[in-house]
Short mmCIF file of C-alpha atoms and ligand atoms in Angstrom, two decimals:
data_model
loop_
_atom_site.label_atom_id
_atom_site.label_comp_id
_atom_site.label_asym_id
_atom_site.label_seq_id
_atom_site.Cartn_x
_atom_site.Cartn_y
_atom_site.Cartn_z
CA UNK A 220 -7.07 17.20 16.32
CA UNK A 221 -8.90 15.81 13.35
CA UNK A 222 -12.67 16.31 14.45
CA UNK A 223 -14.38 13.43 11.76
CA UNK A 224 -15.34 10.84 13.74
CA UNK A 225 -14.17 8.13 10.69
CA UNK A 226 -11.30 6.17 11.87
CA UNK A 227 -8.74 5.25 9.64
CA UNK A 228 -6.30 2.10 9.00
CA UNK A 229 -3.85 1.26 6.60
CA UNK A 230 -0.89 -0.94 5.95
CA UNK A 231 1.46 -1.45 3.51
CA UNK A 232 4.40 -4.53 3.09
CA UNK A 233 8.17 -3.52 3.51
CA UNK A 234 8.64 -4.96 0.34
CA UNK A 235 11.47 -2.84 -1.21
CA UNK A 236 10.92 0.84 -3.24
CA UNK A 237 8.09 2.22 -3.74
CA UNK A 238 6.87 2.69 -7.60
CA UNK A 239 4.90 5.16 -8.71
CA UNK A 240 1.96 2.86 -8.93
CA UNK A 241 2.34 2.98 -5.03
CA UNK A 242 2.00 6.15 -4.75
CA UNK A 243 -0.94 7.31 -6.51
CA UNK A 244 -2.84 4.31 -5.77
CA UNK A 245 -2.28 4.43 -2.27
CA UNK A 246 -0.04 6.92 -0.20
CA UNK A 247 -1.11 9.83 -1.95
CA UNK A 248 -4.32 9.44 -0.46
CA UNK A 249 -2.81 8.52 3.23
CA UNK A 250 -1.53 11.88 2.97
CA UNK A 251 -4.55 13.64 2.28
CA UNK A 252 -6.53 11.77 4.94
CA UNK A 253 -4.11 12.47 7.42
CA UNK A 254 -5.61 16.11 8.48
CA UNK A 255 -9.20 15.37 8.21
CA UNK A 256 -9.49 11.51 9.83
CA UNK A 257 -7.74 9.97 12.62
CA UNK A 258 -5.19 8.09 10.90
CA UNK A 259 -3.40 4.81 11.73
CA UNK A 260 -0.71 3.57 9.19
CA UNK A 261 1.84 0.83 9.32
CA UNK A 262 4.63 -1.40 8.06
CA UNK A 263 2.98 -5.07 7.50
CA UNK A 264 5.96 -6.77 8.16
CA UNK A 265 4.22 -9.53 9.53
CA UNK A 266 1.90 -10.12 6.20
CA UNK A 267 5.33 -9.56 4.86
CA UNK A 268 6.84 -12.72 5.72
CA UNK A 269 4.47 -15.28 4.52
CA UNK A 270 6.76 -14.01 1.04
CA UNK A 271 9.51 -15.74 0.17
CA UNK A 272 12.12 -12.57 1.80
CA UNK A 273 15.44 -12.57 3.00
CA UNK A 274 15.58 -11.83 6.28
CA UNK A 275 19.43 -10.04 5.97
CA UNK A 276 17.71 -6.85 4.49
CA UNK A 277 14.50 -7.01 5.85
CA UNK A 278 14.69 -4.69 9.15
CA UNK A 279 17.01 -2.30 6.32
CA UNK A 280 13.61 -2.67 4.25
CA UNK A 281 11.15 -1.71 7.37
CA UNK A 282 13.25 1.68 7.88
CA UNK A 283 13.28 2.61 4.40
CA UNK A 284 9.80 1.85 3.73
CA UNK A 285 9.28 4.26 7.11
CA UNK A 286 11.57 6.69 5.62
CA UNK A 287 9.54 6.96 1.92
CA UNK A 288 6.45 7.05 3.84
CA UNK A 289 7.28 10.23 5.99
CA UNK A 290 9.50 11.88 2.67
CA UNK A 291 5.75 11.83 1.40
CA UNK A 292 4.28 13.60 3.85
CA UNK A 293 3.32 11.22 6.39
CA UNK A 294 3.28 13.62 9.22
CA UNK A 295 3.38 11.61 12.58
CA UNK A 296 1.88 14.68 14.36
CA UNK A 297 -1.58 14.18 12.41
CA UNK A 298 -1.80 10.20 12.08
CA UNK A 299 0.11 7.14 14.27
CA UNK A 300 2.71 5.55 12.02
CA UNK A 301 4.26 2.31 13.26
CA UNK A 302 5.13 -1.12 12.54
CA UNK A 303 2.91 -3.68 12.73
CA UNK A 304 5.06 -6.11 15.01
CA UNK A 305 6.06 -3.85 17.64
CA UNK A 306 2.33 -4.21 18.70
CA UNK A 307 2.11 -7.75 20.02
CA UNK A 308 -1.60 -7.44 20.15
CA UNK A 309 -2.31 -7.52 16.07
CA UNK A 310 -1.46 -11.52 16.66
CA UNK A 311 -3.23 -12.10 19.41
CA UNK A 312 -6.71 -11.08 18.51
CA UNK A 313 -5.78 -12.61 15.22
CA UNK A 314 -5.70 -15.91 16.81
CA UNK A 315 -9.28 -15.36 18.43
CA UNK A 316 -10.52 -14.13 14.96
CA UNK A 317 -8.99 -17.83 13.62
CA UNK A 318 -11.30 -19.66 16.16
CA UNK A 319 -14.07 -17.85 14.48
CA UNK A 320 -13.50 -17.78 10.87
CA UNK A 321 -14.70 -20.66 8.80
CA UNK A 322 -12.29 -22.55 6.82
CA UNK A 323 -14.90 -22.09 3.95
CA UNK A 324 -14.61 -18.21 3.80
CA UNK A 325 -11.03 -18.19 4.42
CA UNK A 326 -10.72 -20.50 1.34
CA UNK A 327 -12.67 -18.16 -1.31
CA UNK A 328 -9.84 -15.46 -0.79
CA UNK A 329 -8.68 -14.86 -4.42
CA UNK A 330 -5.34 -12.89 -3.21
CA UNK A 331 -4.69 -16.47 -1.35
CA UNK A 332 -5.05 -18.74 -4.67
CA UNK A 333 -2.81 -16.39 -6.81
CA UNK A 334 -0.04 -15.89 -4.39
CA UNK A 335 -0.47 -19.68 -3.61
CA UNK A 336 -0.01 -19.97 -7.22
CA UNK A 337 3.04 -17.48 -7.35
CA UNK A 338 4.99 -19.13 -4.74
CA UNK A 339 4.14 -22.81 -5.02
CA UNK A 340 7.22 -23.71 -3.25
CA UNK A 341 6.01 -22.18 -0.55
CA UNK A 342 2.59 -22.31 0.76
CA UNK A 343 2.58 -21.41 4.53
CA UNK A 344 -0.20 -21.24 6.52
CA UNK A 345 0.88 -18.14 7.10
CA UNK A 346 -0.20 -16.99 3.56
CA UNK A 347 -3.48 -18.94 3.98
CA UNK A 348 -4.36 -16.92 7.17
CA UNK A 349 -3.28 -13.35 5.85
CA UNK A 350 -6.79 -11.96 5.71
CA UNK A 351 -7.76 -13.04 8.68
CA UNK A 352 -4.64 -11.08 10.44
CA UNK A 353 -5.32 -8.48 8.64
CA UNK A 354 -8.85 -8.47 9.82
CA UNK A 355 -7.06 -7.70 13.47
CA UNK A 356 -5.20 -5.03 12.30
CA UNK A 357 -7.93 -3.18 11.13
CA UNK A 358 -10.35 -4.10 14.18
CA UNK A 359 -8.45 -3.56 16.75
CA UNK A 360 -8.33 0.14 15.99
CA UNK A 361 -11.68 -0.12 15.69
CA UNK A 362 -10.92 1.49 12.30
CA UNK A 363 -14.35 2.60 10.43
CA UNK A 364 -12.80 2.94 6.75
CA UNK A 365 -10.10 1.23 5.24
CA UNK A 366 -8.29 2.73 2.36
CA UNK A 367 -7.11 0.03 -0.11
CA UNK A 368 -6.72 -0.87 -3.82
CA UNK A 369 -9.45 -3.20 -5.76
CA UNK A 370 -7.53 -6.05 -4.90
CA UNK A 371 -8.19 -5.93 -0.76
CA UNK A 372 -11.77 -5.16 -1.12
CA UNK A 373 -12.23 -8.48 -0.28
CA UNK A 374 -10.02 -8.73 2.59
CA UNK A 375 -11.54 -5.66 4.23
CA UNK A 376 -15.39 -7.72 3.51
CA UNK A 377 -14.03 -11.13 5.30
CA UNK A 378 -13.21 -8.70 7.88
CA UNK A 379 -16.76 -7.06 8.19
CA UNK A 380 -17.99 -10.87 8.15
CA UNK A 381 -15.75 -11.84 11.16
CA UNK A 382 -16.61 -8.55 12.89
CA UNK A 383 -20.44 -9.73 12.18
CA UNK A 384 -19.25 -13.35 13.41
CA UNK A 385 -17.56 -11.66 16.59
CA UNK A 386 -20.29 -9.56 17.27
CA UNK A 387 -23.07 -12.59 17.68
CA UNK A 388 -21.12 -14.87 19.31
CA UNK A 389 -19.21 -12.39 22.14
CA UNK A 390 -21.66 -9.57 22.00
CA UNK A 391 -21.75 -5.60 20.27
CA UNK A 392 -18.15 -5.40 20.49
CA UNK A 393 -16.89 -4.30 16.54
CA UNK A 394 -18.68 -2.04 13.41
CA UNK A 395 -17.83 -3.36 10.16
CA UNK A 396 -15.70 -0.93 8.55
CA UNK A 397 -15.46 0.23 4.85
CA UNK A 398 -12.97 -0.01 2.24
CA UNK A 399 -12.28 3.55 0.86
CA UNK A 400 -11.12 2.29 -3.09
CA UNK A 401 -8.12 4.58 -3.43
CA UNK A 402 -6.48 3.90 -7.15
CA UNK A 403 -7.78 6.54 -8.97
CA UNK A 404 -5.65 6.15 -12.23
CA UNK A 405 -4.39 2.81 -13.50
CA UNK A 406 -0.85 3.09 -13.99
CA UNK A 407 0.23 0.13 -16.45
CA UNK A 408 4.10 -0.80 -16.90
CA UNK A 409 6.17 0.76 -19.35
CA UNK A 410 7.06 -2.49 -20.68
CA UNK A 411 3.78 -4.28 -21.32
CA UNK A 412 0.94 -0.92 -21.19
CA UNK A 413 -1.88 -2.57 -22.74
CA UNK A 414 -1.89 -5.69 -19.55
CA UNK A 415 -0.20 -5.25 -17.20
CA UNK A 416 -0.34 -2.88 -14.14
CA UNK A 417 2.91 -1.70 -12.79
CA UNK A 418 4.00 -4.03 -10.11
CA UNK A 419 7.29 -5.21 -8.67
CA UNK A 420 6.60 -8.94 -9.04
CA UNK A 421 6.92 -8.02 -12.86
CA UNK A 422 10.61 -7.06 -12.14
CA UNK A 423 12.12 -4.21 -11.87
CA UNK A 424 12.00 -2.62 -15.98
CA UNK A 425 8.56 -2.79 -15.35
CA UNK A 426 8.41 0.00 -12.54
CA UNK A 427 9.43 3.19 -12.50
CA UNK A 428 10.34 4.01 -9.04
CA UNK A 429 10.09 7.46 -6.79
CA UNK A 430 14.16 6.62 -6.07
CA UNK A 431 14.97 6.76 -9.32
CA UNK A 432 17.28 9.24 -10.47
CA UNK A 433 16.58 10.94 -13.58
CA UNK A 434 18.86 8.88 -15.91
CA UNK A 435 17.49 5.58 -14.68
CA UNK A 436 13.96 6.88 -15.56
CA UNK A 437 14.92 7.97 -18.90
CA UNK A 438 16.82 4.52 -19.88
CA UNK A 439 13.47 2.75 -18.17
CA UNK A 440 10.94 5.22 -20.83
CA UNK A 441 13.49 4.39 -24.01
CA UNK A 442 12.29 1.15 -24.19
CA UNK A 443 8.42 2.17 -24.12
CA UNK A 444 7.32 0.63 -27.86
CA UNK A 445 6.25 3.81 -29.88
CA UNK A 446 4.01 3.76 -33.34
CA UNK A 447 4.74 5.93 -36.38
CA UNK A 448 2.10 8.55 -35.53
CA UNK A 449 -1.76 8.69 -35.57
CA UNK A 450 -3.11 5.78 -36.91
CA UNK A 451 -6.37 7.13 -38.45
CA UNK A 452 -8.43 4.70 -36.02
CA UNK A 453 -8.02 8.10 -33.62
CA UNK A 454 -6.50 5.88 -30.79
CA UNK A 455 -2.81 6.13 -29.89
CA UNK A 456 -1.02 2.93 -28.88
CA UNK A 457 -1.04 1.40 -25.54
CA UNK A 458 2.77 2.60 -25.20
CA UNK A 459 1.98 6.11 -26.62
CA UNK A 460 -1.15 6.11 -24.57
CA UNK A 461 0.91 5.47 -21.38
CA UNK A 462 3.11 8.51 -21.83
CA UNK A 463 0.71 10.79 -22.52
CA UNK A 464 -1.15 9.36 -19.54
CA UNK A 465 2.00 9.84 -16.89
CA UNK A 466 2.70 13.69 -18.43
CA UNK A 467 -1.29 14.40 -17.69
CA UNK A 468 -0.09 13.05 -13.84
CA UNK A 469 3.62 14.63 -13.65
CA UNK A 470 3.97 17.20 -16.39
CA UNK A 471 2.63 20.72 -16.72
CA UNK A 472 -0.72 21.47 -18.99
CA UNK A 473 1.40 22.87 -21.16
CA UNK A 474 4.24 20.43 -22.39
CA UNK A 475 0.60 18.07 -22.57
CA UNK A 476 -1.05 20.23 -24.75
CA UNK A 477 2.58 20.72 -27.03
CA UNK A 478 2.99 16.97 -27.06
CA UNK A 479 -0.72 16.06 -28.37
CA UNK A 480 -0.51 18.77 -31.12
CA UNK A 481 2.58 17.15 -32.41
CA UNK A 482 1.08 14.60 -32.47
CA UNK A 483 -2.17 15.17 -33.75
CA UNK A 484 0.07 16.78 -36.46
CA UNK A 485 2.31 13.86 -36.79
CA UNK A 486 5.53 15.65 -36.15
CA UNK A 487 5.81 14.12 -32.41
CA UNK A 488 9.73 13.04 -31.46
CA UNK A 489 8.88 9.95 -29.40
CA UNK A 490 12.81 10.35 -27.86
CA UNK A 491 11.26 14.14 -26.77
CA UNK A 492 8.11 12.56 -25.06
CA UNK A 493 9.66 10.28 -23.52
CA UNK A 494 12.69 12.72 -22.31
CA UNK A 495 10.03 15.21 -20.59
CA UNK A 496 8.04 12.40 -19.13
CA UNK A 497 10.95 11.39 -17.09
CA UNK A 498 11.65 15.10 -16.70
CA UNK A 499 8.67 15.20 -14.74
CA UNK A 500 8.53 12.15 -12.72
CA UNK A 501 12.13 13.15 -11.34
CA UNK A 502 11.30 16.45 -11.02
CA UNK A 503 7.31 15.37 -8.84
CA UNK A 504 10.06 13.51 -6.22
CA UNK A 505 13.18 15.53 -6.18
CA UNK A 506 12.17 16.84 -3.22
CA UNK A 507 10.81 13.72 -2.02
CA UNK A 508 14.36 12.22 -2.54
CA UNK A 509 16.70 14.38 -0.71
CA UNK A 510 14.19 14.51 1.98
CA UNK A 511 14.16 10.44 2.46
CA UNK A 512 17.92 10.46 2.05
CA UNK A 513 18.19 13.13 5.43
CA UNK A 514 15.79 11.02 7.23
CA UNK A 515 17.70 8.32 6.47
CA UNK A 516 21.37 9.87 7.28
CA UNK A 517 19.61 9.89 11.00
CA UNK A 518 18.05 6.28 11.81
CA UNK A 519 18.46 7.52 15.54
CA UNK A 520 15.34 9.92 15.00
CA UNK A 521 13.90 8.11 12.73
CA UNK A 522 13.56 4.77 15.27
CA UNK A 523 12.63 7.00 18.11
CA UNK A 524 9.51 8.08 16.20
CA UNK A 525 8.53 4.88 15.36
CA UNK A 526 8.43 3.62 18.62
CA UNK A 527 6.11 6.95 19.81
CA UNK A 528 3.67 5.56 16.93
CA UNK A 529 3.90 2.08 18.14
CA UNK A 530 3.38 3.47 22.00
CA UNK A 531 -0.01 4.91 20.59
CA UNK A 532 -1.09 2.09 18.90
CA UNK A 533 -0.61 -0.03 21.42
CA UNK A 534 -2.52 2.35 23.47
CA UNK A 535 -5.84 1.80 21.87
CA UNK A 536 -4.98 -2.50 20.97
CA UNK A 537 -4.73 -2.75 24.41
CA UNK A 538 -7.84 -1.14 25.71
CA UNK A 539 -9.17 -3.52 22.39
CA UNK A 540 -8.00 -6.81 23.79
CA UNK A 541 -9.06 -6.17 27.33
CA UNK A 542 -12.36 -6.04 26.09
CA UNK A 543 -12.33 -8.88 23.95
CA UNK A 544 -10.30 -10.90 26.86
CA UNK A 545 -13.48 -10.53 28.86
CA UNK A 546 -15.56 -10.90 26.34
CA UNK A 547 -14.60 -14.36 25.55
CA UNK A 548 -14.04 -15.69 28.46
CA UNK A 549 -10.58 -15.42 28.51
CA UNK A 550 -10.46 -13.12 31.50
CA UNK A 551 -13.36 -11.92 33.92
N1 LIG B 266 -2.91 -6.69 2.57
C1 LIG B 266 -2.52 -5.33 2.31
C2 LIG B 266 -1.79 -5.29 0.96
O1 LIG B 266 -1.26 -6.28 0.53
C3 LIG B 266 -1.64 -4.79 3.40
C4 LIG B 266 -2.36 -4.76 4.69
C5 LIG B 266 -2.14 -5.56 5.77
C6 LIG B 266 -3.45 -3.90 5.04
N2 LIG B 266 -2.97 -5.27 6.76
C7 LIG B 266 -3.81 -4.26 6.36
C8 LIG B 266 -4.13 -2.90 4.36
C9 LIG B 266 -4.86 -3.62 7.01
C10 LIG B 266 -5.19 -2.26 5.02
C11 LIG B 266 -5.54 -2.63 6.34
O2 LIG B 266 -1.73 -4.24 0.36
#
């Protein structure tokens, strides 16, 4: 049993394959928490659906997402691993959290504006109230840290405001929990390294995915724009950069050091570098990939466990919402 007294919660969307963005900017850190903290993780599949989804793949997209997570090293003996709408509760003290959230703060969200913006043909409420359901899902574990990327830190500080809110209004009932920033290294897309951060709304050339097999990674890294060698203004190119920066991550210290004395020496084979970078990106999550495929030869198994994690979730939201039911007056 984990023995720090740090509670943690963390979701991600079941929004197709993981990239390796994904990975090192959030699940590799899950895993590590995992043995030290008591760890809650889920599928958001209700944050899910305020994007524009198809709802023929989407339960196909919740068990693979559950797969990837546990290929990882997810280890459902250590931490709770469900799916967020097999616990009824997440919605329900959502709704109590909407009667106390001001319009006003719920309005400064800056991940509601741009998605607004991406998806102007459809602007739910849903989308508008995203923060405020995810404030549930992280109070309602009572979670104390919450590890995220830049881009939810202020999610995770509209929820310490509505815990605050809560908390005067019902009486000592939540702490305001943490964000734990996890992206360590920026990982920018193949395609476009000097802007843009990998990410799937980019498409798919732009992501370089833990299921790819080695050939799809290779015809993904051809593409990378090279330059003609050291330019004298002792920087390399954003595209150069970026492979140099993903062999540091995947490759040994040794194929590094080879690479940047070719090039420092200006007889670097771009077609080379780019050949051993997806060398070692395939090679990091070959293991990974026969592993997800077993787990999901058997969905049997792989249901059963996530109704155990949803069993213990709902363990704790429900001890949660009876205090909050009395609390507010909705039971005695
Ligand atoms: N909003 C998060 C994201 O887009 C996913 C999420 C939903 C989450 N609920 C959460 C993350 C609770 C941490 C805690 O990445």
């Amino acid at each position: 049993m984990p023995s720090n007294k740090e509670i943690i919660i963390s979701g991600i969307k079941p929004t197709g394959r993981l990239h390796i963005g994904n990975y090192l900017g959030a699940i590799k850190q899950w895993v590590e928490l995992q043995h030290s903290h008591t760890c809650y993780f889920f599928i958001a599949d209700w944050h899910s659906m305020t994007d524009v989804y198809d709802p023929k793949t989407r339960y196909q997209e919740v068990l693979d997402m559950a797969a990837s997570l546990l290929a990882l090293g997810i280890d459902t003996d250590a931490s709770t691993l469900f799916v967020q709408s097999r616990v009824l509760e997440h919605t329900e003290l959502c709704w109590i959290f909407n009667t106390i959230t001001p319009m006003a703060y719920a309005e400064r969200m800056t991940q509601y504006k741009d998605q607004a913006q991406a998806q102007k043909k459809n602007v739910n409420v849903g989308l508008f109230d995203y923060p405020v359901l995810q404030a549930a899902d992280i109070l309602i574990y009572k979670a104390t840290a919450v590890p995220v990327g830049k881009d939810q830190v202020q999610h995770v500080e509209l929820t310490r405001d509505i815990a605050r809110f809560f908390n005067s209004r019902f009486g000592k009932t939540f702490s305001e929990p943490k964000a734990l920033l996890t992206a360590t290294e920026k990982v920018m897309s193949p395609l476009d390294p000097e802007k843009k951060k990998m990410s799937k709304s980019l498409g798919d050339a732009h992501c370089l995915y833990l299921d790819d097999a080695p050939g799809a990674l290779q015809q993904k890294l051809r593409r990378v724009v090279t330059d003609t060698g050291p330019s004298g203004k002792g920087r390399k190119s954003p595209g150069v950069e970026n492979l140099f920066a993903l062999l540091n991550i995947f490759g040994s210290i040794a194929r590094v050091q080879a690479f940047e004395l070719a090039y420092a020496e200006g007889t670097i084979r771009y077609a080379e570098l780019k050949n051993a970078v997806a060398d070692a990106i395939a090679s990091s999550f070959a293991e990974f990939r026969k592993k997800k495929e077993k787990i999901l030869a058997d969905t049997v198994s792989l249901e059963r466990l996530l109704e155990q994690g949803a069993v213990r979730a709902q363990k704790i939201a429900r001890d949660t919402m009876r205090e909050v039911r009395k609390k507010t007056g909705l039971s005695n």
